[in-house]
PDB file of C-alpha atoms in Angstrom:
ATOM      1  CA  GLY A   2       0.018   0.126  -0.016  1.00  0.00           C
ATOM      2  CA  CYS A   3       0.781   3.592   0.483  1.00  0.00           C
ATOM      3  CA  GLN A   4       3.036   2.932   3.642  1.00  0.00           C
ATOM      4  CA  LYS A   5       4.891   0.349   2.195  1.00  0.00           C
ATOM      5  CA  GLU A   6       5.852   2.657  -1.037  1.00  0.00           C
ATOM      6  CA  ARG A   7       6.409   5.589   1.623  1.00  0.00           C
ATOM      7  CA  LEU A   8       9.113   3.442   3.581  1.00  0.00           C
ATOM      8  CA  LEU A   9      10.668   1.964   0.329  1.00  0.00           C
ATOM      9  CA  LYS A  10      11.463   5.653  -0.690  1.00  0.00           C
ATOM     10  CA  ARG A  11      12.543   6.731   2.614  1.00  0.00           C
ATOM     11  CA  ALA A  12      15.151   3.927   3.212  1.00  0.00           C
ATOM     12  CA  GLN A  13      16.337   4.367  -0.458  1.00  0.00           C
ATOM     13  CA  ALA A  14      16.982   7.946   0.211  1.00  0.00           C
ATOM     14  CA  GLU A  15      18.723   6.988   3.780  1.00  0.00           C
ATOM     15  CA  ALA A  16      20.840   4.715   1.844  1.00  0.00           C
ATOM     16  CA  GLU A  17      22.133   7.201  -0.708  1.00  0.00           C
ATOM     17  CA  GLY A  18      22.959   9.266   2.277  1.00  0.00           C
ATOM     18  CA  LYS A  19      20.026  11.895   1.771  1.00  0.00           C
ATOM     19  CA  THR A  20      18.335  13.564   4.893  1.00  0.00           C
ATOM     20  CA  VAL A  21      14.474  12.506   4.511  1.00  0.00           C
ATOM     21  CA  GLU A  22      12.100  15.343   5.693  1.00  0.00           C
ATOM     22  CA  ALA A  23       8.860  13.328   6.742  1.00  0.00           C
ATOM     23  CA  LYS A  24       5.667  14.946   6.524  1.00  0.00           C
ATOM     24  CA  LYS A  25       3.550  14.243   9.560  1.00  0.00           C
ATOM     25  CA  PRO A  26       0.323  12.354   8.104  1.00  0.00           C
ATOM     26  CA  ILE A  27      -3.234  13.914   8.998  1.00  0.00           C
ATOM     27  CA  VAL A  28      -4.778  11.258  10.534  1.00  0.00           C
ATOM     28  CA  VAL A  29      -8.209  10.807  13.073  1.00  0.00           C
ATOM     29  CA  LYS A  30      -7.037  11.108  16.938  1.00  0.00           C
ATOM     30  CA  TYR A  31      -8.918   8.721  18.835  1.00  0.00           C
ATOM     31  CA  GLY A  32      -9.589   7.529  22.360  1.00  0.00           C
ATOM     32  CA  LEU A  33     -11.138   9.481  25.522  1.00  0.00           C
ATOM     33  CA  ASP A  34      -7.998  10.327  27.016  1.00  0.00           C
ATOM     34  CA  HIS A  35      -6.344  11.678  23.844  1.00  0.00           C
ATOM     35  CA  VAL A  36      -9.092  13.621  22.480  1.00  0.00           C
ATOM     36  CA  THR A  37      -9.454  14.826  25.777  1.00  0.00           C
ATOM     37  CA  TYR A  38      -5.886  16.196  26.042  1.00  0.00           C
ATOM     38  CA  LEU A  39      -6.043  17.645  22.643  1.00  0.00           C
ATOM     39  CA  ILE A  40      -9.234  19.440  23.174  1.00  0.00           C
ATOM     40  CA  GLU A  41      -7.556  20.831  26.252  1.00  0.00           C
ATOM     41  CA  GLN A  42      -4.557  21.937  24.541  1.00  0.00           C
ATOM     42  CA  SER A  43      -7.236  23.668  22.091  1.00  0.00           C
ATOM     43  CA  LYS A  44      -5.276  21.265  19.036  1.00  0.00           C
ATOM     44  CA  ALA A  45      -9.018  19.713  18.087  1.00  0.00           C
ATOM     45  CA  GLN A  46     -10.632  21.183  15.536  1.00  0.00           C
ATOM     46  CA  LEU A  47     -13.754  18.963  15.435  1.00  0.00           C
ATOM     47  CA  VAL A  48     -14.654  16.527  17.684  1.00  0.00           C
ATOM     48  CA  VAL A  49     -16.976  14.284  17.062  1.00  0.00           C
ATOM     49  CA  ILE A  50     -18.880  12.078  19.859  1.00  0.00           C
ATOM     50  CA  ALA A  51     -21.095   8.805  19.933  1.00  0.00           C
ATOM     51  CA  HIS A  52     -24.573   9.126  20.918  1.00  0.00           C
ATOM     52  CA  ASP A  53     -24.445   4.932  22.226  1.00  0.00           C
ATOM     53  CA  VAL A  54     -21.697   5.275  25.001  1.00  0.00           C
ATOM     54  CA  ASP A  55     -21.953   2.958  27.784  1.00  0.00           C
ATOM     55  CA  PRO A  56     -21.756   4.329  30.439  1.00  0.00           C
ATOM     56  CA  ILE A  57     -22.965   7.668  28.980  1.00  0.00           C
ATOM     57  CA  GLU A  58     -21.096   9.756  31.992  1.00  0.00           C
ATOM     58  CA  LEU A  59     -17.920   8.914  30.112  1.00  0.00           C
ATOM     59  CA  VAL A  60     -18.850  11.379  27.393  1.00  0.00           C
ATOM     60  CA  VAL A  61     -21.589  13.350  28.915  1.00  0.00           C
ATOM     61  CA  TRP A  62     -19.156  16.521  29.992  1.00  0.00           C
ATOM     62  CA  LEU A  63     -17.481  16.472  26.590  1.00  0.00           C
ATOM     63  CA  PRO A  64     -19.650  18.965  25.048  1.00  0.00           C
ATOM     64  CA  ALA A  65     -19.849  21.332  28.048  1.00  0.00           C
ATOM     65  CA  LEU A  66     -15.934  21.182  27.574  1.00  0.00           C
ATOM     66  CA  CYS A  67     -15.676  22.034  23.881  1.00  0.00           C
ATOM     67  CA  ARG A  68     -17.701  24.736  24.349  1.00  0.00           C
ATOM     68  CA  LYS A  69     -15.360  25.988  26.816  1.00  0.00           C
ATOM     69  CA  MET A  70     -12.536  25.639  24.702  1.00  0.00           C
ATOM     70  CA  GLU A  71     -14.510  26.779  21.243  1.00  0.00           C
ATOM     71  CA  ILE A  72     -14.277  23.815  19.278  1.00  0.00           C
ATOM     72  CA  PRO A  73     -17.075  22.453  17.730  1.00  0.00           C
ATOM     73  CA  TYR A  74     -18.210  19.253  18.192  1.00  0.00           C
ATOM     74  CA  CYS A  75     -21.126  17.001  17.247  1.00  0.00           C
ATOM     75  CA  ILE A  76     -22.757  13.846  18.247  1.00  0.00           C
ATOM     76  CA  VAL A  77     -23.562  11.182  15.462  1.00  0.00           C
ATOM     77  CA  LYS A  78     -25.260   7.939  15.796  1.00  0.00           C
ATOM     78  CA  GLY A  79     -23.174   4.801  16.573  1.00  0.00           C
ATOM     79  CA  LYS A  80     -19.679   4.247  17.981  1.00  0.00           C
ATOM     80  CA  ALA A  81     -19.352   1.042  15.608  1.00  0.00           C
ATOM     81  CA  ARG A  82     -19.635   3.791  12.564  1.00  0.00           C
ATOM     82  CA  LEU A  83     -16.750   5.928  14.236  1.00  0.00           C
ATOM     83  CA  GLY A  84     -15.062   2.612  15.049  1.00  0.00           C
ATOM     84  CA  SER A  85     -15.104   1.909  11.212  1.00  0.00           C
ATOM     85  CA  ILE A  86     -13.231   4.872  10.480  1.00  0.00           C
ATOM     86  CA  VAL A  87     -10.223   4.115  12.729  1.00  0.00           C
ATOM     87  CA  HIS A  88     -10.371   0.422  12.052  1.00  0.00           C
ATOM     88  CA  LYS A  89     -11.472  -0.516  15.548  1.00  0.00           C
ATOM     89  CA  LYS A  90     -14.792  -1.855  16.685  1.00  0.00           C
ATOM     90  CA  THR A  91     -15.942   0.707  18.210  1.00  0.00           C
ATOM     91  CA  ALA A  92     -14.781   4.813  18.781  1.00  0.00           C
ATOM     92  CA  SER A  93     -16.575   6.535  21.437  1.00  0.00           C
ATOM     93  CA  VAL A  94     -14.933  10.028  20.375  1.00  0.00           C
ATOM     94  CA  LEU A  95     -12.814  10.623  17.551  1.00  0.00           C
ATOM     95  CA  CYS A  96     -11.401  14.431  16.677  1.00  0.00           C
ATOM     96  CA  LEU A  97      -9.742  16.228  13.663  1.00  0.00           C
ATOM     97  CA  THR A  98      -6.453  18.272  14.539  1.00  0.00           C
ATOM     98  CA  THR A  99      -5.458  19.133  10.816  1.00  0.00           C
ATOM     99  CA  VAL A 100      -7.004  19.384   7.595  1.00  0.00           C
ATOM    100  CA  LYS A 101      -5.439  18.981   3.936  1.00  0.00           C
ATOM    101  CA  ASN A 102      -5.396  22.561   2.487  1.00  0.00           C
ATOM    102  CA  GLU A 103      -7.193  21.326  -0.405  1.00  0.00           C
ATOM    103  CA  ASP A 104     -10.243  20.555   1.729  1.00  0.00           C
ATOM    104  CA  LYS A 105     -10.074  23.966   3.909  1.00  0.00           C
ATOM    105  CA  LEU A 106     -12.872  25.194   2.601  1.00  0.00           C
ATOM    106  CA  GLU A 107     -15.476  22.462   2.804  1.00  0.00           C
ATOM    107  CA  PHE A 108     -14.229  21.659   6.003  1.00  0.00           C
ATOM    108  CA  SER A 109     -15.169  25.007   7.207  1.00  0.00           C
ATOM    109  CA  LYS A 110     -18.661  24.917   5.666  1.00  0.00           C
ATOM    110  CA  ILE A 111     -19.162  21.677   7.568  1.00  0.00           C
ATOM    111  CA  LEU A 112     -17.975  23.522  10.592  1.00  0.00           C
ATOM    112  CA  GLU A 113     -20.223  26.216  10.360  1.00  0.00           C
ATOM    113  CA  ALA A 114     -23.434  24.016  10.281  1.00  0.00           C
ATOM    114  CA  ILE A 115     -21.923  21.951  12.711  1.00  0.00           C
ATOM    115  CA  LYS A 116     -21.785  24.921  15.325  1.00  0.00           C
ATOM    116  CA  SER A 117     -25.041  26.460  14.396  1.00  0.00           C
ATOM    117  CA  ASN A 118     -26.384  22.769  15.104  1.00  0.00           C
ATOM    118  CA  PHE A 119     -24.598  21.740  18.191  1.00  0.00           C
ATOM    119  CA  ASN A 120     -22.448  24.328  19.642  1.00  0.00           C
ATOM    120  CA  ASP A 121     -25.042  27.309  19.640  1.00  0.00           C
ATOM    121  CA  LYS A 122     -28.034  25.164  20.409  1.00  0.00           C
ATOM    122  CA  PHE A 123     -26.389  23.930  23.603  1.00  0.00           C
ATOM    123  CA  ASP A 124     -28.030  26.252  26.092  1.00  0.00           C
ATOM    124  CA  GLU A 125     -31.543  26.088  24.344  1.00  0.00           C
ATOM    125  CA  VAL A 126     -31.318  22.330  24.856  1.00  0.00           C
ATOM    126  CA  ARG A 127     -30.208  22.541  28.246  1.00  0.00           C
ATOM    127  CA  LYS A 128     -33.054  24.950  29.436  1.00  0.00           C
ATOM    128  CA  LYS A 129     -35.589  22.946  27.887  1.00  0.00           C
ATOM    129  CA  TRP A 130     -36.963  20.333  30.614  1.00  0.00           C
ATOM    130  CA  GLY A 131     -39.838  17.579  29.564  1.00  0.00           C
ATOM    131  CA  GLY A 132     -43.054  17.901  27.590  1.00  0.00           C
ATOM    132  CA  GLY A 133     -44.526  19.952  30.720  1.00  0.00           C
ATOM    133  CA  ILE A 134     -46.986  16.722  31.504  1.00  0.00           C
ATOM    134  CA  MET A 135     -48.123  17.404  34.891  1.00  0.00           C
ATOM    135  CA  GLY A 136     -48.912  14.285  36.913  1.00  0.00           C
ATOM    136  CA  SER A 137     -52.627  13.468  37.720  1.00  0.00           C
ATOM    137  CA  LYS A 138     -52.854  14.843  41.479  1.00  0.00           C
ATOM    138  CA  SER A 139     -51.446  18.586  39.218  1.00  0.00           C
ATOM    139  CA  GLN A 140     -53.726  18.204  36.568  1.00  0.00           C
ATOM    140  CA  ALA A 141     -56.464  17.656  39.020  1.00  0.00           C
ATOM    141  CA  LYS A 142     -55.731  20.258  41.324  1.00  0.00           C
ATOM    142  CA  THR A 143     -55.444  22.830  37.965  1.00  0.00           C
ATOM    143  CA  LYS A 144     -58.862  21.596  36.387  1.00  0.00           C
ATOM    144  CA  ALA A 145     -60.382  22.496  40.002  1.00  0.00           C
ATOM    145  CA  ARG A 146     -58.635  26.031  39.845  1.00  0.00           C
ATOM    146  CA  GLU A 147     -59.520  26.968  36.499  1.00  0.00           C
ATOM    147  CA  LYS A 148     -63.547  25.655  37.341  1.00  0.00           C
ATOM    148  CA  LEU A 149     -62.984  28.057  40.469  1.00  0.00           C
ATOM    149  CA  LEU A 150     -61.928  30.982  38.514  1.00  0.00           C
ATOM    150  CA  ALA A 151     -64.522  30.584  35.280  1.00  0.00           C
ATOM    151  CA  LYS A 152     -67.458  30.345  38.431  1.00  0.00           C
ATOM    152  CA  GLU A 153     -66.005  33.587  39.618  1.00  0.00           C
ATOM    153  CA  ALA A 154     -65.934  35.313  36.576  1.00  0.00           C
ATOM    154  CA  ALA A 155     -69.490  34.126  35.996  1.00  0.00           C
ATOM    155  CA  GLN A 156     -70.492  35.728  39.173  1.00  0.00           C
ATOM    156  CA  ARG A 157     -69.015  38.700  38.473  1.00  0.00           C
ATOM    157  CA  MET A 158     -70.538  39.008  35.049  1.00  0.00           C
ATOM    158  CA  THR A 159     -74.345  38.777  36.770  1.00  0.00           C
TER     159      THR A 159
END
């Protein structure tokens, strides 16, 4: 593959006594600890979190950290899908640190969409509670209160 050719070229160059400048390959970083470190160093450019991590407490705090460090993050379905990217069974978190120059424009568009869908909606989601459905006792109380108010209003009219 590509790696073998690269190593052969490097070996030939070394045999001829030349110095080899090795380009750092662009890779997807994975692993919770490693990704956390990269976020803290603000080297991460995009963090991808799986939705089905078990126990969920492992990644619950990541969005907050990403927001604090102003790093775009997104939550996607399936840690198995993330795993296939890094040639493992599963991966709960991935992150990108570098992007090829020719992909910069497209990447910035993706980041824009991700920021508006995840980072900026964080407060909205955090402040929204359940569906606002009260228990049977509370429902009965509010019904009784409404009846009473309606009765009083009717008496005022007459």
